Amino acid sequence: EVQLVESGGGLVQPGRSLKLSCAASGFTFSDHNMDWVRQAPGKGLEWVGRIRKKSDSYTTGYAASVKGRFTISRDDSRNSLYLQMNSLKIEDTAVYYCVVLGPFGYWGQGTLVTVSS
Amino acid sequence: QSALTQPASVSGSPGQSITISCTGTSSDVGAYNYVAWYQQHPGKVPKLMIYDVNNRPSGVSNRFSGSKSGNTASLTISGLQAEDEADYYCASYTTSSTIVFGGGTKVTVL
């Protein structure tokens, strides 16, 4: 059974940092590009960024709204995905999902990040 | 990258067919056959319904179908059922190697 389990969410003040983790199981993690998608309360889905697999040199891409502040990384030996979020803003408040997009459509349950003073 | 344009809401009676549009540009929807559709019930995780414009993952009802013409993709739900009431989002790969989602469409079964 495919599982994506996010962790690390919580309440953080504006301007501070937070790191999310995603533990993957049930599929060959290293074979897949991995994405982060977020959803603000009562709002739609927003793509955050992607890290590609080793054969694509682990290249990353980000949405304009987070570029320069967020960094995605992965550890294939631990089947884990990470999202380092710096200089957090109130508008970054959302549920953050770890996702395998494309024909697989694997989604985690999400972890809530609340940015508030 | 602007969000893809979807109608805010679409409604239909049980048994009817409805179509949700997803309009982008030649830099996203029109550029590749990488359009996906997701269904999200309140408080639930999004579920993949269509990938690569018109392919259904295993387990998804054949009442759901996708298509694309130019810069506009569409999701059609035939034989509408009460359980289809949910939010639907389209998504597309872009020429900037990013992903863009639509704003979402609330489907109401009358």
XYZ file of C-alpha atoms in Angstrom:
227
model
C 0.000 0.000 0.000
C 1.327 3.399 -0.992
C 1.797 5.787 1.912
C 2.996 9.371 2.034
C 3.137 10.731 5.557
C 3.891 14.384 6.094
C 5.148 15.817 9.354
C 6.621 18.991 10.765
C 3.687 21.356 10.455
C 2.600 23.704 13.188
C 2.290 27.310 14.269
C 5.160 29.612 13.331
C 5.649 33.358 13.427
C 6.062 35.428 10.262
C 9.669 35.604 9.135
C 10.624 32.334 10.828
C 11.514 28.986 9.285
C 9.980 25.529 9.286
C 10.975 22.228 7.704
C 8.438 19.677 6.552
C 9.192 16.016 5.981
C 7.427 13.342 4.005
C 8.028 9.638 4.554
C 7.214 7.458 1.564
C 6.519 3.740 1.422
C 4.837 1.191 -0.791
C 6.473 2.272 -4.036
C 9.949 2.845 -5.409
C 10.529 6.370 -4.165
C 13.746 6.905 -6.090
C 12.000 6.294 -9.422
C 9.671 9.265 -9.078
C 9.677 13.024 -9.275
C 8.192 14.387 -6.067
C 6.051 17.490 -5.597
C 4.673 19.657 -2.823
C 1.179 21.090 -3.252
C -0.550 23.354 -0.742
C -4.086 24.432 -0.011
C -4.891 27.517 2.032
C -7.977 27.238 4.256
C -11.086 27.344 2.090
C -9.040 27.906 -1.056
C -7.890 25.923 -4.065
C -4.817 23.850 -4.757
C -1.488 25.535 -5.431
C 1.628 23.784 -6.709
C 4.638 24.661 -4.562
C 7.508 22.889 -6.248
C 9.138 19.697 -7.521
C 12.325 17.746 -7.167
C 13.134 15.355 -9.938
C 14.675 11.916 -9.621
C 18.374 11.083 -9.751
C 18.373 10.378 -13.488
C 17.208 13.977 -13.950
C 19.960 15.226 -11.666
C 17.617 15.983 -8.766
C 16.743 19.293 -10.412
C 14.145 21.458 -8.694
C 11.469 23.906 -9.753
C 9.329 26.264 -7.707
C 6.231 28.391 -7.942
C 6.956 32.095 -8.218
C 5.248 32.685 -4.857
C 7.856 30.636 -2.965
C 10.960 30.828 -5.162
C 13.962 31.976 -3.190
C 12.304 31.188 0.143
C 11.494 27.470 -0.090
C 13.887 24.615 -0.859
C 12.934 21.053 -1.716
C 15.304 18.179 -1.080
C 15.121 14.415 -0.919
C 16.987 11.490 0.573
C 16.396 8.395 -1.539
C 18.199 6.206 1.015
C 15.539 7.181 3.568
C 12.606 7.363 1.112
C 12.067 10.892 2.342
C 11.142 14.246 0.889
C 11.681 17.606 2.561
C 10.471 21.176 2.259
C 12.545 23.852 3.940
C 10.476 27.004 4.310
C 12.244 30.245 5.184
C 11.006 33.818 5.608
C 7.487 32.534 6.112
C 4.585 34.847 5.379
C 1.017 34.825 6.638
C -0.109 33.845 3.149
C 1.929 30.640 3.398
C -0.674 29.325 5.844
C -1.992 26.133 4.267
C -2.156 22.374 4.362
C 0.960 21.081 2.634
C 0.689 17.848 0.688
C 3.493 15.568 -0.434
C 2.471 14.296 -3.867
C 3.465 12.093 -6.767
C 1.762 13.781 -9.698
C 1.200 12.223 -13.097
C -0.533 8.895 -13.672
C 0.086 7.645 -10.148
C -1.701 10.379 -8.237
C -0.308 9.565 -4.804
C -1.175 12.137 -2.137
C -0.332 12.306 1.527
C -2.851 13.368 4.142
C -1.193 16.755 4.480
C 0.261 18.751 7.338
C -1.071 22.132 8.422
C 1.263 25.091 8.578
C -0.083 28.195 10.278
C 1.898 31.401 10.011
C 0.698 33.892 12.569
C 2.032 36.241 15.192
C 2.175 31.765 -14.071
C -1.531 32.503 -13.723
C -3.963 29.871 -12.551
C -5.978 28.033 -15.160
C -9.534 29.336 -15.515
C -12.413 27.149 -14.374
C -16.057 28.056 -13.758
C -16.726 28.578 -10.063
C -19.682 26.223 -10.083
C -21.517 23.747 -12.273
C -24.703 21.921 -11.383
C -26.846 19.179 -12.803
C -29.578 16.740 -11.932
C -28.952 13.064 -11.244
C -28.434 11.175 -14.475
C -27.500 14.232 -16.484
C -24.111 15.008 -17.983
C -22.074 18.049 -17.085
C -18.849 19.464 -18.463
C -16.251 21.515 -16.624
C -13.914 23.644 -18.690
C -10.321 24.519 -17.900
C -8.846 27.320 -19.971
C -5.157 28.031 -20.128
C -2.710 29.291 -22.705
C -0.346 28.024 -25.351
C 2.264 27.851 -22.574
C 0.406 25.282 -20.513
C -2.784 23.476 -21.571
C -2.115 24.078 -25.243
C 1.533 23.073 -25.069
C 1.394 19.509 -23.796
C -0.991 16.621 -23.291
C -0.266 16.776 -19.558
C -3.618 17.835 -18.144
C -4.971 16.167 -15.038
C -8.229 16.433 -13.127
C -8.680 15.970 -9.382
C -11.792 15.464 -7.300
C -11.873 16.691 -3.721
C -14.652 16.059 -1.264
C -14.878 18.386 1.772
C -12.148 17.642 4.275
C -10.630 14.955 2.064
C -7.442 14.565 0.062
C -7.660 15.246 -3.689
C -8.148 12.171 -5.857
C -6.794 11.802 -9.367
C -9.632 11.281 -11.858
C -7.981 11.913 -15.238
C -4.352 12.163 -16.321
C -2.694 13.039 -19.621
C -5.895 14.707 -20.873
C -8.077 11.621 -21.258
C -6.714 8.680 -19.292
C -8.497 7.231 -16.273
C -6.535 5.650 -13.434
C -7.570 2.180 -12.421
C -10.680 2.283 -10.263
C -12.094 5.545 -11.568
C -15.565 5.243 -13.034
C -15.873 5.417 -16.823
C -18.515 8.084 -16.249
C -15.573 10.478 -16.050
C -13.891 11.486 -19.292
C -11.458 14.162 -20.375
C -10.687 15.979 -23.584
C -8.744 18.944 -24.896
C -9.091 21.403 -27.741
C -6.464 24.067 -28.175
C -5.901 25.839 -24.876
C -9.016 24.450 -23.197
C -9.379 21.114 -21.477
C -12.667 19.653 -20.331
C -13.911 17.114 -17.834
C -17.257 15.483 -18.529
C -19.204 13.605 -15.894
C -21.977 11.513 -17.390
C -24.824 9.900 -15.465
C -24.327 12.372 -12.621
C -24.647 10.834 -9.158
C -24.963 12.334 -5.685
C -21.466 11.106 -4.815
C -20.029 13.244 -7.614
C -20.800 16.391 -5.646
C -17.341 17.772 -4.882
C -14.736 20.294 -5.946
C -12.844 19.577 -9.153
C -9.446 20.959 -10.111
C -7.561 20.805 -13.378
C -3.775 20.967 -13.564
C -1.302 21.322 -16.389
C 2.410 21.124 -16.974
C 3.861 24.354 -18.367
C 6.650 25.377 -20.726
C 8.449 26.793 -17.687
C 8.666 23.253 -16.263
C 6.201 24.126 -13.526
C 2.707 22.898 -12.716
C -0.320 25.166 -12.637
C -3.725 24.367 -11.135
C -7.125 25.751 -11.969
C -9.075 27.704 -9.390
C -11.501 24.840 -8.850
C -15.122 24.130 -9.734
C -17.799 23.211 -7.233
C -20.120 20.581 -8.683
C -23.590 20.480 -7.194
C -26.024 17.634 -7.795
C -29.512 19.113 -7.698
